[in-house]
Amino acid sequence: MTQYRVRDPDAIGVAVIGCGRIGLVHAANVASIPNVRVVVAADLDPAAAESGRAVTKAERATTDPLAAIADREVEAILLATPTDSHAPLIRAALRSAKAVFTEKPLASDLRATRQLVREWRNTGVPLQVGFMRRFDPGYVAAKRLIEAGELGRIEQFRAYSRDAQMPSLEFLHRSGGAFVDMSVHDFDLARFLVGDVIEVFAWGSVLYDDRLNDLPDVDTAIVALRFANGALGVVEMARHSRWGYDIRTEIAGVEGKVIVEASNKTPITLSRQGRSELDHFAGFEDRFADAYKAELNAFVEALAQGAVPAPGPDDALETMRVALAARDSWHRGRPVRVARLG
Amino acid sequence: MTQYRVRDPDAIGVAVIGCGRIGLVHAANVASIPNVRVVVAADLDPAAAESGRAVTKAERATTDPLAAIADREVEAILLATPTDSHAPLIRAALRSAKAVFTEKPLASDLRATRQLVREWRNTGVPLQVGFMRRFDPGYVAAKRLIEAGELGRIEQFRAYSRDAQMPSLEFLHRSGGAFVDMSVHDFDLARFLVGDVIEVFAWGSVLYDDRLNDLPDVDTAIVALRFANGALGVVEMARHSRWGYDIRTEIAGVEGKVIVEASNKTPITLSRQGRSELDHFAGFEDRFADAYKAELNAFVEALAQGAVPAPGPDDALETMRVALAARDSWHRGRPVRVARLG
Amino acid sequence: MTQYRVRDPDAIGVAVIGCGRIGLVHAANVASIPNVRVVVAADLDPAAAESGRAVTKAERATTDPLAAIADREVEAILLATPTDSHAPLIRAALRSAKAVFTEKPLASDLRATRQLVREWRNTGVPLQVGFMRRFDPGYVAAKRLIEAGELGRIEQFRAYSRDAQMPSLEFLHRSGGAFVDMSVHDFDLARFLVGDVIEVFAWGSVLYDDRLNDLPDVDTAIVALRFANGALGVVEMARHSRWGYDIRTEIAGVEGKVIVEASNKTPITLSRQGRSELDHFAGFEDRFADAYKAELNAFVEALAQGAVPAPGPDDALETMRVALAARDSWHRGRPVRVARLG
Amino acid sequence: MTQYRVRDPDAIGVAVIGCGRIGLVHAANVASIPNVRVVVAADLDPAAAESGRAVTKAERATTDPLAAIADREVEAILLATPTDSHAPLIRAALRSAKAVFTEKPLASDLRATRQLVREWRNTGVPLQVGFMRRFDPGYVAAKRLIEAGELGRIEQFRAYSRDAQMPSLEFLHRSGGAFVDMSVHDFDLARFLVGDVIEVFAWGSVLYDDRLNDLPDVDTAIVALRFANGALGVVEMARHSRWGYDIRTEIAGVEGKVIVEASNKTPITLSRQGRSELDHFAGFEDRFADAYKAELNAFVEALAQGAVPAPGPDDALETMRVALAARDSWHRGRPVRVARLG
């Protein structure tokens, strides 16, 4: 594997590609890293590209992502475009030997994902996937405790996720469905914190929006997980939440248990009329604001030090296999082995 | 149905039968109810019977449970003997037209339970089963919120139970296994709070004590629940917990979510060396101390007012069907319809 | 000092005197203690006396407190009458060598209190005062941690008390005022947990009910405390609280800090509309329900074992001195030494 | 008053002066604001100046603060030098009509502060003082609730502050003492959230480090506050804390109460051996990380929009008067009116 190397670790040239909502969050974060110099912001929409330029104080804006990738001053790509374009743009970056940080997923189906991972392997080009939860201080601490043996042998994994608001039907139609689009973050945490998942069983229901029956998709689901190490797990999801973004994860072992949960967004408790009230996070942008920064810091630091950034393509591929097995189990109404999907 | 009627609602004669650990808890609770007069305490072990008498200030102690049931002054039986003896003693009480409060289960298998429920029906004799969690202030409040529509349509039920310490192998051998012995409390809550369960899927593992493989039984389990109203649920259990008795239950709906959890036993937070510490309940006796009192208060109040106490034999029967379906699913490795067990 | 001795430690004869709101709470609690036999319930109001009898299943009811004290079968008095009658009834009990558990205060002013304590000393008759907070599991744990040295040298004491509802003006008129009637519980905790208070400074305001200006009294107050061991403290109070009964206490030392606080009455969290809600205790009856039981258990156990119950008359006297010094500081507008009051 | 005006609201030229610990925090924060261009970083220490330049990607570094202030491209100064130099550097900035964001205090004594405020008044030059807590989401929410009348008439203010570690004796010697150096943040919150303080009473003790007696200074203190609107308050402090940085503030009114408290730094709970553990913030840098950003955002936004930034010199002056009155009360042992200090 050729060693990818940045020219000046103190001034790494970056192109921001995709300046929509999450793209601008990434753009501001990467621009605030001292050893990053944002060279160009790209978006098919000129106004979005200009917003990206302004936020990053980049030198240039462009509506041509491939030009941004090809730019000689650019050494790393920050990719936050729609899912469909991930694979071709990553492929272009790999050819130009530009490091990539990409929002998940790598590609929209398993076949395309495997193909891309195969192309990436042995290129030596750093490629990090945006499973930002791994960088949340809560999950970082959980990982450290588990690795230090503080919980003993792991017995249970338990994840609960409710998004604040259901996405548009148009988005859902292209999303791959609840198991692939939403629970994939919990499957990644399951693998990150406990290990390989070998079998899943899933049930889903449409309880909130009947139109999902036509896709078909579900708005409420349970996935039981069996891990290679014998531990059992469960991932629950719902597409909407009146009380706010609700992401909680537990890992229990013989010796101890850790709960990752951010229950009160503002450090305030309001008491009145017999009750005390706490507030909630509104969505992933505020709940994981620090994680979004931390994942980019880690990516840039890996580039500066010549290290391999993580989570990488293999993690993305394995997590997608779990998600697809869950979707398959929902379809078939019986347990599905993850390995079978091959 | 004949109306059961106590002679004097202000002085109901009670026999306490079974004066072991939980029996003495019940005995003290029932004795502190103003309109109860404990007539006799019975246990095969004379020392235990005498402890029961002392705790209740009862007039008599006896080693003959049937004599206690037959006692003319006795109008209601509080039954806390080993599981095997539940059915015959309840049957004796029914014949003597004595009201019964019994620890769960009614009987040790489905066939015996159905037979007993059939015998009980139409007797008009009050019979309450000790699902004490229904009387915990948290579950009472949850039930009230759900019935008032505060949560909207129910989407998710989520239960987590870890006992502090694994029972003896001898106990486990006769217990019916983890699904029947331990998760039955969560299945009862599922029915109480959400409604009928129509299908289950269960996985179990032996992660803590290999000797369970020989029973066979499990120490860690997940059960997915599908409710008649479309809601999905999950019941998780483990037989032991280093951090204390850990019972948590959530119900989420379109409009809101309620979590029933008692996280800090003592109203104290100790801070030192960079951390703050909360403590845990040690077991069901302290976590549900008030619930044990409240269920007996409700039983006695129903007797005094000529009302039908709840939860009754039908609840016990239906909950057992869910538990047995879960055990069956674990054996077969596929989803099992609750109705099929008939 | 003569040794007071009960005839039968397994059946101590008790008279309940004063069957009002808190009296009935005490009555039910004492009646549920196995080695107590409630002989008689007394109240000037015949209906109240009968309620006391019913709750305790006592043999007799009477409207003559002195007769109840004189009753040959009575060995201990539980006193919950209005404040004015405490001293004369305690005096009668001392003369009859009957042990006394009395609600605070011993007497309505310092002179009468000192006189009563002088009369009590050397009688050998057990006399316990109802500072129930000392028996709350939170304060018990705090005391144990402090005595075990877990907090190191104590630096700060911090108490906050808000009653749910302001008492009637009629009650307040006879109450001795906010410092004596309400903050006395916090002053007792200060002495219990940290030690002697040597100087106080107090400010009070009327912010909620202008009619207090005429008594004169305050509805809001701060008291700074200087302890003999150098620690500093503060006691804050307000007479009313829209959000519920609010009692919190902290003790901080060189090594650690303990907060005693019961923040959620029901083990439930309700989430909706962007918020999660916890509930509050309604008043001292529910917040300190267990403490009311525990203080009587401790009293009865001391009688049964021939031990000296605590807190006793000296604690009541010393705490009153702190309370009166605070009231005096409020009048004078400057710090007041506790010792000066003599 | 002349209107201060920046040349280009989208690219405001900033000089960072003082690149020590807190200076570098400010430097990174200001550099990440899109419409800021850091022109120069200055520090007497060349290495520190270079660190400031690197963190901000500034064009220049210098060891001459006055040159940085005079720089033609510089329109605003970010001042984080030692306290002694605040007044002369602010004075220089005022003369050059450069806006100033300065760490508190404006000057080291009341006389110098009043002189500086007098010189500033009518210059029209924006001058904001670094009371960052006003920008913490918790205090922002508390302020909004109070102003919206949600708490009703304010009755109580309650602040508790413990720094994690006691500063060096050398620092303490020049700090002005506990009341001025540390409690000043709580006095500012008192004024911000409740209003003018008219009288204070203070006690202090040396309980942790005897060497403070020689300064003289205290490591533990209580300050009672009387507000112009009748509310009462208390500010407590200690110089060290074994369990972490501990800042809590409460405001209670007739209708409700708000507690500002950040109790768990990492969104994680670790349970083991009968206990659950939460962690604490280490110091002001992590507890108020977002507030440090927000105060600079507000400053820059005020400059861009031609608005007057707050809190300003008058707030700094009034807060210092409260702090000095508290120190005076400690010296004299009696209440001190804030107004008397002139």
Short mmCIF file of N, CA and C in Angstrom, two decimals, chain D residues 207-330:
data_model
loop_
_atom_site.label_atom_id
_atom_site.label_comp_id
_atom_site.label_asym_id
_atom_site.label_seq_id
_atom_site.Cartn_x
_atom_site.Cartn_y
_atom_site.Cartn_z
N LEU D 207 -10.08 27.49 55.91
CA LEU D 207 -10.26 26.11 56.36
C LEU D 207 -9.35 25.14 55.62
N TYR D 208 -8.81 25.59 54.53
CA TYR D 208 -8.10 24.66 53.64
C TYR D 208 -6.61 24.94 53.59
N ASP D 209 -6.24 26.19 53.56
CA ASP D 209 -4.81 26.52 53.42
C ASP D 209 -4.48 27.70 54.35
N ASP D 210 -3.79 27.38 55.45
CA ASP D 210 -3.54 28.37 56.48
C ASP D 210 -2.76 29.58 55.99
N ARG D 211 -2.01 29.40 54.90
CA ARG D 211 -1.18 30.52 54.43
C ARG D 211 -2.02 31.70 53.98
N LEU D 212 -3.31 31.45 53.72
CA LEU D 212 -4.18 32.56 53.31
C LEU D 212 -4.37 33.58 54.43
N ASN D 213 -4.18 33.13 55.67
CA ASN D 213 -4.33 34.07 56.79
C ASN D 213 -3.35 35.23 56.69
N ASP D 214 -2.25 35.01 56.03
CA ASP D 214 -1.22 36.05 55.98
C ASP D 214 -1.50 37.13 54.94
N LEU D 215 -2.36 36.84 53.98
CA LEU D 215 -2.55 37.81 52.88
C LEU D 215 -3.23 39.09 53.33
N PRO D 216 -4.28 39.18 54.06
CA PRO D 216 -5.15 38.09 54.46
C PRO D 216 -6.20 37.84 53.40
N ASP D 217 -6.63 36.58 53.33
CA ASP D 217 -7.69 36.20 52.40
C ASP D 217 -8.41 34.99 53.00
N VAL D 218 -9.45 34.52 52.32
CA VAL D 218 -10.22 33.38 52.81
C VAL D 218 -10.32 32.34 51.69
N ASP D 219 -10.56 31.09 52.07
CA ASP D 219 -10.80 30.07 51.04
C ASP D 219 -12.24 29.58 51.02
N THR D 220 -13.02 30.05 51.99
CA THR D 220 -14.41 29.63 52.11
C THR D 220 -15.20 30.87 52.55
N ALA D 221 -16.34 31.13 51.89
CA ALA D 221 -17.06 32.35 52.24
C ALA D 221 -18.55 32.23 51.96
N ILE D 222 -19.31 33.00 52.72
CA ILE D 222 -20.75 33.19 52.48
C ILE D 222 -21.00 34.68 52.35
N VAL D 223 -21.79 35.07 51.37
CA VAL D 223 -22.22 36.46 51.26
C VAL D 223 -23.74 36.49 51.15
N ALA D 224 -24.38 37.16 52.08
CA ALA D 224 -25.82 37.38 51.99
C ALA D 224 -26.05 38.65 51.18
N LEU D 225 -27.06 38.61 50.32
CA LEU D 225 -27.36 39.76 49.45
C LEU D 225 -28.78 40.24 49.71
N ARG D 226 -28.93 41.56 49.74
CA ARG D 226 -30.28 42.12 49.76
C ARG D 226 -30.44 42.93 48.48
N PHE D 227 -31.44 42.59 47.71
CA PHE D 227 -31.66 43.26 46.43
C PHE D 227 -32.60 44.46 46.59
N ALA D 228 -32.48 45.39 45.65
CA ALA D 228 -33.34 46.58 45.67
C ALA D 228 -34.82 46.20 45.58
N ASN D 229 -35.11 45.10 44.92
CA ASN D 229 -36.51 44.70 44.77
C ASN D 229 -37.02 43.85 45.94
N GLY D 230 -36.23 43.74 46.99
CA GLY D 230 -36.67 43.02 48.18
C GLY D 230 -36.22 41.58 48.24
N ALA D 231 -35.85 41.02 47.12
CA ALA D 231 -35.40 39.63 47.12
C ALA D 231 -34.17 39.47 48.01
N LEU D 232 -33.96 38.25 48.50
CA LEU D 232 -32.77 37.93 49.29
C LEU D 232 -31.93 36.92 48.51
N GLY D 233 -30.62 36.98 48.75
CA GLY D 233 -29.77 36.06 48.02
C GLY D 233 -28.60 35.61 48.86
N VAL D 234 -27.92 34.58 48.38
CA VAL D 234 -26.72 34.14 49.04
C VAL D 234 -25.73 33.66 47.99
N VAL D 235 -24.49 34.04 48.19
CA VAL D 235 -23.40 33.59 47.32
C VAL D 235 -22.41 32.85 48.21
N GLU D 236 -22.16 31.59 47.87
CA GLU D 236 -21.19 30.79 48.64
C GLU D 236 -20.02 30.42 47.76
N MET D 237 -18.85 30.37 48.32
CA MET D 237 -17.69 29.98 47.52
C MET D 237 -16.70 29.18 48.34
N ALA D 238 -15.95 28.37 47.64
CA ALA D 238 -14.77 27.74 48.22
C ALA D 238 -13.73 27.66 47.11
N ARG D 239 -12.48 27.73 47.46
CA ARG D 239 -11.40 27.84 46.47
C ARG D 239 -11.03 26.52 45.82
N HIS D 240 -11.44 25.40 46.41
CA HIS D 240 -10.98 24.12 45.87
C HIS D 240 -12.13 23.13 45.90
N SER D 241 -12.05 22.09 45.14
CA SER D 241 -13.08 21.06 45.11
C SER D 241 -12.49 19.75 44.63
N ARG D 242 -12.56 18.74 45.45
CA ARG D 242 -12.03 17.43 45.09
C ARG D 242 -12.88 16.76 44.00
N TRP D 243 -14.15 17.15 43.93
CA TRP D 243 -15.06 16.44 43.02
C TRP D 243 -15.22 17.14 41.68
N GLY D 244 -14.55 18.25 41.46
CA GLY D 244 -14.65 18.94 40.18
C GLY D 244 -15.22 20.34 40.34
N TYR D 245 -15.15 21.07 39.27
CA TYR D 245 -15.66 22.44 39.19
C TYR D 245 -17.16 22.40 39.50
N ASP D 246 -17.61 23.23 40.42
CA ASP D 246 -18.97 23.09 40.92
C ASP D 246 -19.64 24.46 40.97
N ILE D 247 -20.40 24.74 39.93
CA ILE D 247 -21.05 26.05 39.80
C ILE D 247 -22.55 25.80 39.68
N ARG D 248 -23.31 26.28 40.63
CA ARG D 248 -24.77 26.10 40.56
C ARG D 248 -25.46 27.39 40.98
N THR D 249 -26.55 27.68 40.35
CA THR D 249 -27.26 28.93 40.60
C THR D 249 -28.75 28.66 40.56
N GLU D 250 -29.46 29.25 41.51
CA GLU D 250 -30.92 29.10 41.54
C GLU D 250 -31.59 30.45 41.68
N ILE D 251 -32.72 30.57 41.06
CA ILE D 251 -33.55 31.76 41.24
C ILE D 251 -34.97 31.26 41.46
N ALA D 252 -35.55 31.66 42.59
CA ALA D 252 -36.91 31.20 42.91
C ALA D 252 -37.83 32.40 43.04
N GLY D 253 -39.03 32.24 42.52
CA GLY D 253 -40.02 33.30 42.61
C GLY D 253 -41.35 32.74 43.07
N VAL D 254 -42.33 33.61 43.09
CA VAL D 254 -43.65 33.21 43.56
C VAL D 254 -44.22 32.07 42.72
N GLU D 255 -43.95 32.09 41.43
CA GLU D 255 -44.56 31.12 40.53
C GLU D 255 -43.68 29.93 40.18
N GLY D 256 -42.38 30.09 40.26
CA GLY D 256 -41.53 28.99 39.83
C GLY D 256 -40.08 29.20 40.22
N LYS D 257 -39.30 28.21 39.91
CA LYS D 257 -37.89 28.23 40.29
C LYS D 257 -37.08 27.70 39.13
N VAL D 258 -35.91 28.26 38.93
CA VAL D 258 -35.04 27.71 37.90
C VAL D 258 -33.67 27.43 38.52
N ILE D 259 -33.15 26.27 38.21
CA ILE D 259 -31.82 25.88 38.67
C ILE D 259 -30.92 25.78 37.44
N VAL D 260 -29.82 26.48 37.45
CA VAL D 260 -28.83 26.36 36.39
C VAL D 260 -27.70 25.50 36.93
N GLU D 261 -27.54 24.34 36.34
CA GLU D 261 -26.55 23.40 36.86
C GLU D 261 -26.19 22.42 35.76
N ALA D 262 -24.93 22.21 35.56
CA ALA D 262 -24.45 21.22 34.59
C ALA D 262 -23.79 20.12 35.39
N SER D 263 -24.52 19.06 35.63
CA SER D 263 -24.03 18.11 36.62
C SER D 263 -23.20 16.97 36.04
N ASN D 264 -23.40 16.64 34.81
CA ASN D 264 -22.72 15.48 34.24
C ASN D 264 -21.98 15.92 32.98
N LYS D 265 -20.65 15.93 33.02
CA LYS D 265 -19.90 16.42 31.88
C LYS D 265 -20.03 15.52 30.66
N THR D 266 -19.81 14.24 30.86
CA THR D 266 -19.90 13.27 29.77
C THR D 266 -21.30 12.65 29.80
N PRO D 267 -21.93 12.46 28.62
CA PRO D 267 -23.28 11.89 28.63
C PRO D 267 -23.26 10.39 28.89
N ILE D 268 -22.83 10.02 30.07
CA ILE D 268 -22.62 8.61 30.38
C ILE D 268 -22.88 8.39 31.87
N THR D 269 -23.43 7.23 32.18
CA THR D 269 -23.58 6.80 33.56
C THR D 269 -22.96 5.42 33.68
N LEU D 270 -22.05 5.28 34.61
CA LEU D 270 -21.40 3.99 34.83
C LEU D 270 -21.95 3.39 36.11
N SER D 271 -22.47 2.17 36.02
CA SER D 271 -23.03 1.50 37.19
C SER D 271 -22.19 0.28 37.52
N ARG D 272 -21.86 0.16 38.78
CA ARG D 272 -21.13 -1.04 39.21
C ARG D 272 -21.11 -1.06 40.73
N GLN D 273 -20.96 -2.24 41.28
CA GLN D 273 -20.82 -2.40 42.72
C GLN D 273 -21.83 -1.60 43.54
N GLY D 274 -23.09 -1.69 43.15
CA GLY D 274 -24.13 -1.05 43.95
C GLY D 274 -24.33 0.43 43.71
N ARG D 275 -23.53 1.02 42.79
CA ARG D 275 -23.60 2.47 42.62
C ARG D 275 -23.62 2.83 41.14
N SER D 276 -24.14 4.00 40.85
CA SER D 276 -24.00 4.61 39.54
C SER D 276 -23.18 5.87 39.69
N GLU D 277 -22.34 6.14 38.71
CA GLU D 277 -21.43 7.27 38.81
C GLU D 277 -21.63 8.25 37.66
N LEU D 278 -21.62 9.53 38.00
CA LEU D 278 -21.64 10.60 37.02
C LEU D 278 -20.34 11.37 37.15
N ASP D 279 -19.90 12.02 36.10
CA ASP D 279 -18.65 12.77 36.24
C ASP D 279 -18.91 14.27 36.33
N HIS D 280 -17.86 15.03 36.54
CA HIS D 280 -17.96 16.47 36.74
C HIS D 280 -17.10 17.21 35.73
N PHE D 281 -17.41 18.47 35.55
CA PHE D 281 -16.54 19.31 34.75
C PHE D 281 -15.26 19.59 35.53
N ALA D 282 -14.18 19.80 34.79
CA ALA D 282 -12.88 19.98 35.42
C ALA D 282 -12.62 21.44 35.79
N GLY D 283 -13.22 22.37 35.04
CA GLY D 283 -12.95 23.78 35.32
C GLY D 283 -13.74 24.65 34.40
N PHE D 284 -13.48 25.94 34.47
CA PHE D 284 -14.29 26.87 33.67
C PHE D 284 -14.10 26.65 32.18
N GLU D 285 -12.95 26.14 31.77
CA GLU D 285 -12.72 25.97 30.33
C GLU D 285 -13.70 24.98 29.71
N ASP D 286 -13.96 23.88 30.42
CA ASP D 286 -14.90 22.92 29.82
C ASP D 286 -16.34 23.24 30.17
N ARG D 287 -16.60 23.67 31.41
CA ARG D 287 -17.98 23.98 31.79
C ARG D 287 -18.54 25.11 30.92
N PHE D 288 -17.71 26.11 30.66
CA PHE D 288 -18.22 27.28 29.94
C PHE D 288 -17.64 27.42 28.54
N ALA D 289 -17.24 26.29 27.97
CA ALA D 289 -16.64 26.33 26.62
C ALA D 289 -17.57 27.02 25.62
N ASP D 290 -18.85 26.67 25.66
CA ASP D 290 -19.78 27.28 24.71
C ASP D 290 -20.03 28.75 25.03
N ALA D 291 -20.00 29.08 26.31
CA ALA D 291 -20.23 30.47 26.70
C ALA D 291 -19.09 31.37 26.21
N TYR D 292 -17.87 30.84 26.26
CA TYR D 292 -16.73 31.62 25.76
C TYR D 292 -16.88 31.91 24.27
N LYS D 293 -17.41 30.94 23.56
CA LYS D 293 -17.66 31.19 22.14
C LYS D 293 -18.78 32.19 21.95
N ALA D 294 -19.84 32.00 22.70
CA ALA D 294 -21.04 32.82 22.49
C ALA D 294 -20.79 34.29 22.82
N GLU D 295 -19.96 34.55 23.85
CA GLU D 295 -19.75 35.95 24.19
C GLU D 295 -18.98 36.67 23.08
N LEU D 296 -18.06 35.95 22.43
CA LEU D 296 -17.33 36.58 21.32
C LEU D 296 -18.22 36.72 20.09
N ASN D 297 -19.06 35.73 19.86
CA ASN D 297 -20.02 35.87 18.75
C ASN D 297 -20.89 37.11 18.95
N ALA D 298 -21.34 37.29 20.20
CA ALA D 298 -22.21 38.44 20.48
C ALA D 298 -21.45 39.75 20.29
N PHE D 299 -20.21 39.76 20.72
CA PHE D 299 -19.36 40.97 20.57
C PHE D 299 -19.20 41.31 19.09
N VAL D 300 -18.83 40.30 18.31
CA VAL D 300 -18.59 40.54 16.89
C VAL D 300 -19.89 40.93 16.17
N GLU D 301 -20.97 40.30 16.58
CA GLU D 301 -22.25 40.63 15.95
C GLU D 301 -22.64 42.07 16.26
N ALA D 302 -22.37 42.51 17.51
CA ALA D 302 -22.68 43.90 17.86
C ALA D 302 -21.84 44.85 17.00
N LEU D 303 -20.56 44.53 16.82
CA LEU D 303 -19.71 45.38 15.98
C LEU D 303 -20.24 45.43 14.55
N ALA D 304 -20.62 44.25 14.04
CA ALA D 304 -21.07 44.17 12.65
C ALA D 304 -22.35 44.96 12.44
N GLN D 305 -23.19 45.01 13.48
CA GLN D 305 -24.49 45.65 13.34
C GLN D 305 -24.54 47.05 13.93
N GLY D 306 -23.41 47.53 14.42
CA GLY D 306 -23.40 48.86 15.01
C GLY D 306 -24.18 48.94 16.31
N ALA D 307 -24.31 47.84 17.01
CA ALA D 307 -25.04 47.82 18.28
C ALA D 307 -24.06 47.96 19.45
N VAL D 308 -24.59 48.22 20.63
CA VAL D 308 -23.76 48.36 21.82
C VAL D 308 -23.62 46.99 22.48
N PRO D 309 -22.40 46.45 22.60
CA PRO D 309 -22.24 45.13 23.21
C PRO D 309 -22.46 45.19 24.72
N ALA D 310 -22.86 44.09 25.28
CA ALA D 310 -23.09 43.99 26.73
C ALA D 310 -22.63 42.62 27.20
N PRO D 311 -22.21 42.45 28.45
CA PRO D 311 -22.16 43.46 29.49
C PRO D 311 -21.02 44.44 29.26
N GLY D 312 -21.24 45.70 29.62
CA GLY D 312 -20.28 46.75 29.38
C GLY D 312 -19.63 47.28 30.65
N PRO D 313 -18.92 48.37 30.52
CA PRO D 313 -18.17 48.93 31.64
C PRO D 313 -19.02 49.24 32.87
N ASP D 314 -20.26 49.70 32.67
CA ASP D 314 -21.10 50.00 33.83
C ASP D 314 -21.41 48.74 34.62
N ASP D 315 -21.66 47.65 33.92
CA ASP D 315 -21.89 46.38 34.62
C ASP D 315 -20.65 45.97 35.40
N ALA D 316 -19.50 46.14 34.80
CA ALA D 316 -18.25 45.78 35.47
C ALA D 316 -18.07 46.61 36.73
N LEU D 317 -18.38 47.91 36.62
CA LEU D 317 -18.22 48.80 37.76
C LEU D 317 -19.18 48.44 38.89
N GLU D 318 -20.45 48.24 38.54
CA GLU D 318 -21.44 47.94 39.58
C GLU D 318 -21.15 46.61 40.27
N THR D 319 -20.73 45.64 39.51
CA THR D 319 -20.41 44.33 40.09
C THR D 319 -19.21 44.44 41.02
N MET D 320 -18.25 45.26 40.63
CA MET D 320 -17.09 45.44 41.50
C MET D 320 -17.50 46.09 42.83
N ARG D 321 -18.46 47.00 42.77
CA ARG D 321 -18.92 47.63 44.01
C ARG D 321 -19.54 46.61 44.95
N VAL D 322 -20.27 45.66 44.41
CA VAL D 322 -20.85 44.60 45.26
C VAL D 322 -19.72 43.76 45.86
N ALA D 323 -18.76 43.41 45.03
CA ALA D 323 -17.66 42.56 45.50
C ALA D 323 -16.86 43.27 46.60
N LEU D 324 -16.60 44.56 46.40
CA LEU D 324 -15.83 45.30 47.40
C LEU D 324 -16.63 45.49 48.68
N ALA D 325 -17.94 45.66 48.56
CA ALA D 325 -18.78 45.76 49.75
C ALA D 325 -18.73 44.45 50.53
N ALA D 326 -18.73 43.34 49.83
CA ALA D 326 -18.66 42.03 50.50
C ALA D 326 -17.33 41.91 51.24
N ARG D 327 -16.24 42.31 50.58
CA ARG D 327 -14.93 42.23 51.23
C ARG D 327 -14.89 43.14 52.46
N ASP D 328 -15.51 44.31 52.31
CA ASP D 328 -15.57 45.25 53.41
C ASP D 328 -16.38 44.67 54.58
N SER D 329 -17.50 44.01 54.26
CA SER D 329 -18.33 43.41 55.31
C SER D 329 -17.56 42.34 56.05
N TRP D 330 -16.79 41.58 55.32
CA TRP D 330 -15.96 40.54 55.94
C TRP D 330 -14.98 41.18 56.93
#
